């Protein structure tokens, strides 16, 4: 038996991708100066982050419209649909005063808060 220790060699490509994602996340969050300005709860924000990463031009259009009434180029993306589905059922997003969103051409239903 050997007392050798296996030391993993980091993959430079994976490290580069992780660094790029970290920079993208920082830039994404820097859009919102205060936590109160965030349009959704942490789960909704994670969905918006993924949308921004996968559909950057669609996200930018939605962001310019304050994520309220984006055009079909945005509403057809899976990221937007997932975000709207979340917002429609999330009491935290509704309670936080997030603006209503448009889903498939109609206003998404907000959960009722008691």
Coordinates of C-alpha atoms in Angstrom, one line a residue:
X1 CA 0.0 0.0 0.0
X2 CA 1.1 3.5 -0.8
X3 CA 0.6 6.6 1.2
X4 CA 0.4 8.8 -1.9
X5 CA -2.2 11.5 -2.0
X6 CA -4.0 12.3 -5.3
X7 CA -4.0 16.0 -5.9
X8 CA -6.6 17.1 -8.5
X9 CA -5.3 19.3 -11.2
X10 CA -7.7 22.2 -11.8
X11 CA -9.2 22.6 -15.3
X12 CA -8.2 26.0 -16.6
X13 CA -11.2 26.2 -18.9
X14 CA -13.6 25.4 -16.0
X15 CA -11.9 28.0 -13.8
X16 CA -12.2 30.6 -16.5
X17 CA -15.9 29.8 -17.0
X18 CA -16.5 30.1 -13.2
X19 CA -14.6 33.4 -13.1
X20 CA -16.7 34.7 -16.0
X21 CA -19.9 33.6 -14.3
X22 CA -18.9 35.4 -11.1
X23 CA -18.2 38.6 -13.0
X24 CA -21.5 38.3 -14.8
X25 CA -23.4 37.7 -11.5
X26 CA -21.7 40.8 -9.9
X27 CA -22.6 42.9 -12.9
X28 CA -26.2 41.5 -12.9
X29 CA -26.7 42.4 -9.2
X30 CA -25.0 45.8 -9.6
X31 CA -28.1 46.9 -11.7
X32 CA -30.0 47.0 -8.4
X33 CA -28.5 49.5 -6.1
X34 CA -30.6 48.5 -3.1
X35 CA -32.3 45.2 -2.2
X36 CA -35.6 47.0 -2.2
X37 CA -35.2 47.7 -6.0
X38 CA -34.9 44.0 -6.9
X39 CA -37.9 43.0 -8.9
X40 CA -38.4 39.6 -7.2
X41 CA -37.6 37.4 -4.3
X42 CA -34.2 35.5 -4.3
X43 CA -35.7 32.6 -6.2
X44 CA -37.2 34.9 -8.8
X45 CA -33.9 36.8 -9.0
X46 CA -32.1 33.5 -9.7
X47 CA -34.5 32.9 -12.5
X48 CA -33.9 36.4 -13.9
X49 CA -30.1 35.8 -13.6
X50 CA -30.4 32.6 -15.6
X51 CA -32.5 34.3 -18.2
X52 CA -29.9 37.1 -18.5
X53 CA -27.2 34.5 -18.9
X54 CA -29.1 32.5 -21.5
X55 CA -31.0 35.2 -23.3
X56 CA -29.0 38.4 -22.8
X57 CA -30.7 40.5 -25.5
X58 CA -34.2 39.4 -24.4
X59 CA -33.3 40.2 -20.8
X60 CA -32.0 43.6 -21.7
X61 CA -35.2 44.5 -23.5
X62 CA -37.3 43.3 -20.5
X63 CA -35.0 45.2 -18.1
X64 CA -35.4 48.4 -20.1
X65 CA -39.1 48.0 -19.7
X66 CA -38.7 47.4 -15.9
X67 CA -39.7 43.7 -16.4
X68 CA -43.4 44.8 -16.7
X69 CA -44.6 44.6 -20.3
X70 CA -41.9 43.1 -22.6
X71 CA -42.6 42.4 -26.3
X72 CA -43.1 38.9 -27.7
X73 CA -39.4 38.5 -28.4
X74 CA -39.0 38.3 -24.6
X75 CA -42.2 36.6 -23.6
X76 CA -41.5 33.7 -25.9
X77 CA -38.3 32.7 -24.1
X78 CA -38.4 29.9 -21.6
X79 CA -36.6 32.1 -19.1
X80 CA -39.4 34.6 -19.1
X81 CA -42.1 32.0 -18.9
X82 CA -40.4 30.3 -15.9
X83 CA -40.1 33.7 -14.2
X84 CA -43.8 34.5 -14.7
X85 CA -44.8 31.1 -13.5
X86 CA -42.8 31.7 -10.4
X87 CA -44.2 35.2 -9.8
X88 CA -47.8 34.0 -10.2
X89 CA -47.4 31.6 -7.4
X90 CA -44.9 33.3 -5.1
X91 CA -46.3 35.1 -2.1
X92 CA -42.8 36.7 -1.4
X93 CA -42.7 38.3 -4.9
X94 CA -46.3 39.6 -4.4
X95 CA -45.6 40.8 -0.9
X96 CA -42.4 42.6 -1.9
X97 CA -44.5 44.9 -4.2
X98 CA -42.9 43.6 -7.4
X99 CA -44.6 45.1 -10.5
X100 CA -47.1 42.9 -12.4
X101 CA -45.7 41.1 -15.3
X102 CA -47.1 40.1 -18.7
X103 CA -47.3 36.4 -19.5
X104 CA -48.5 35.2 -22.9
X105 CA -50.0 38.6 -23.7
X106 CA -52.0 38.9 -20.4
X107 CA -51.2 40.1 -17.0
X108 CA -49.9 37.4 -14.7
X109 CA -52.1 36.8 -11.6
X110 CA -50.5 37.9 -8.4
X111 CA -50.9 35.7 -5.3
X112 CA -53.2 37.2 -2.7
X113 CA -51.5 38.3 0.4
X114 CA -53.3 38.1 3.7

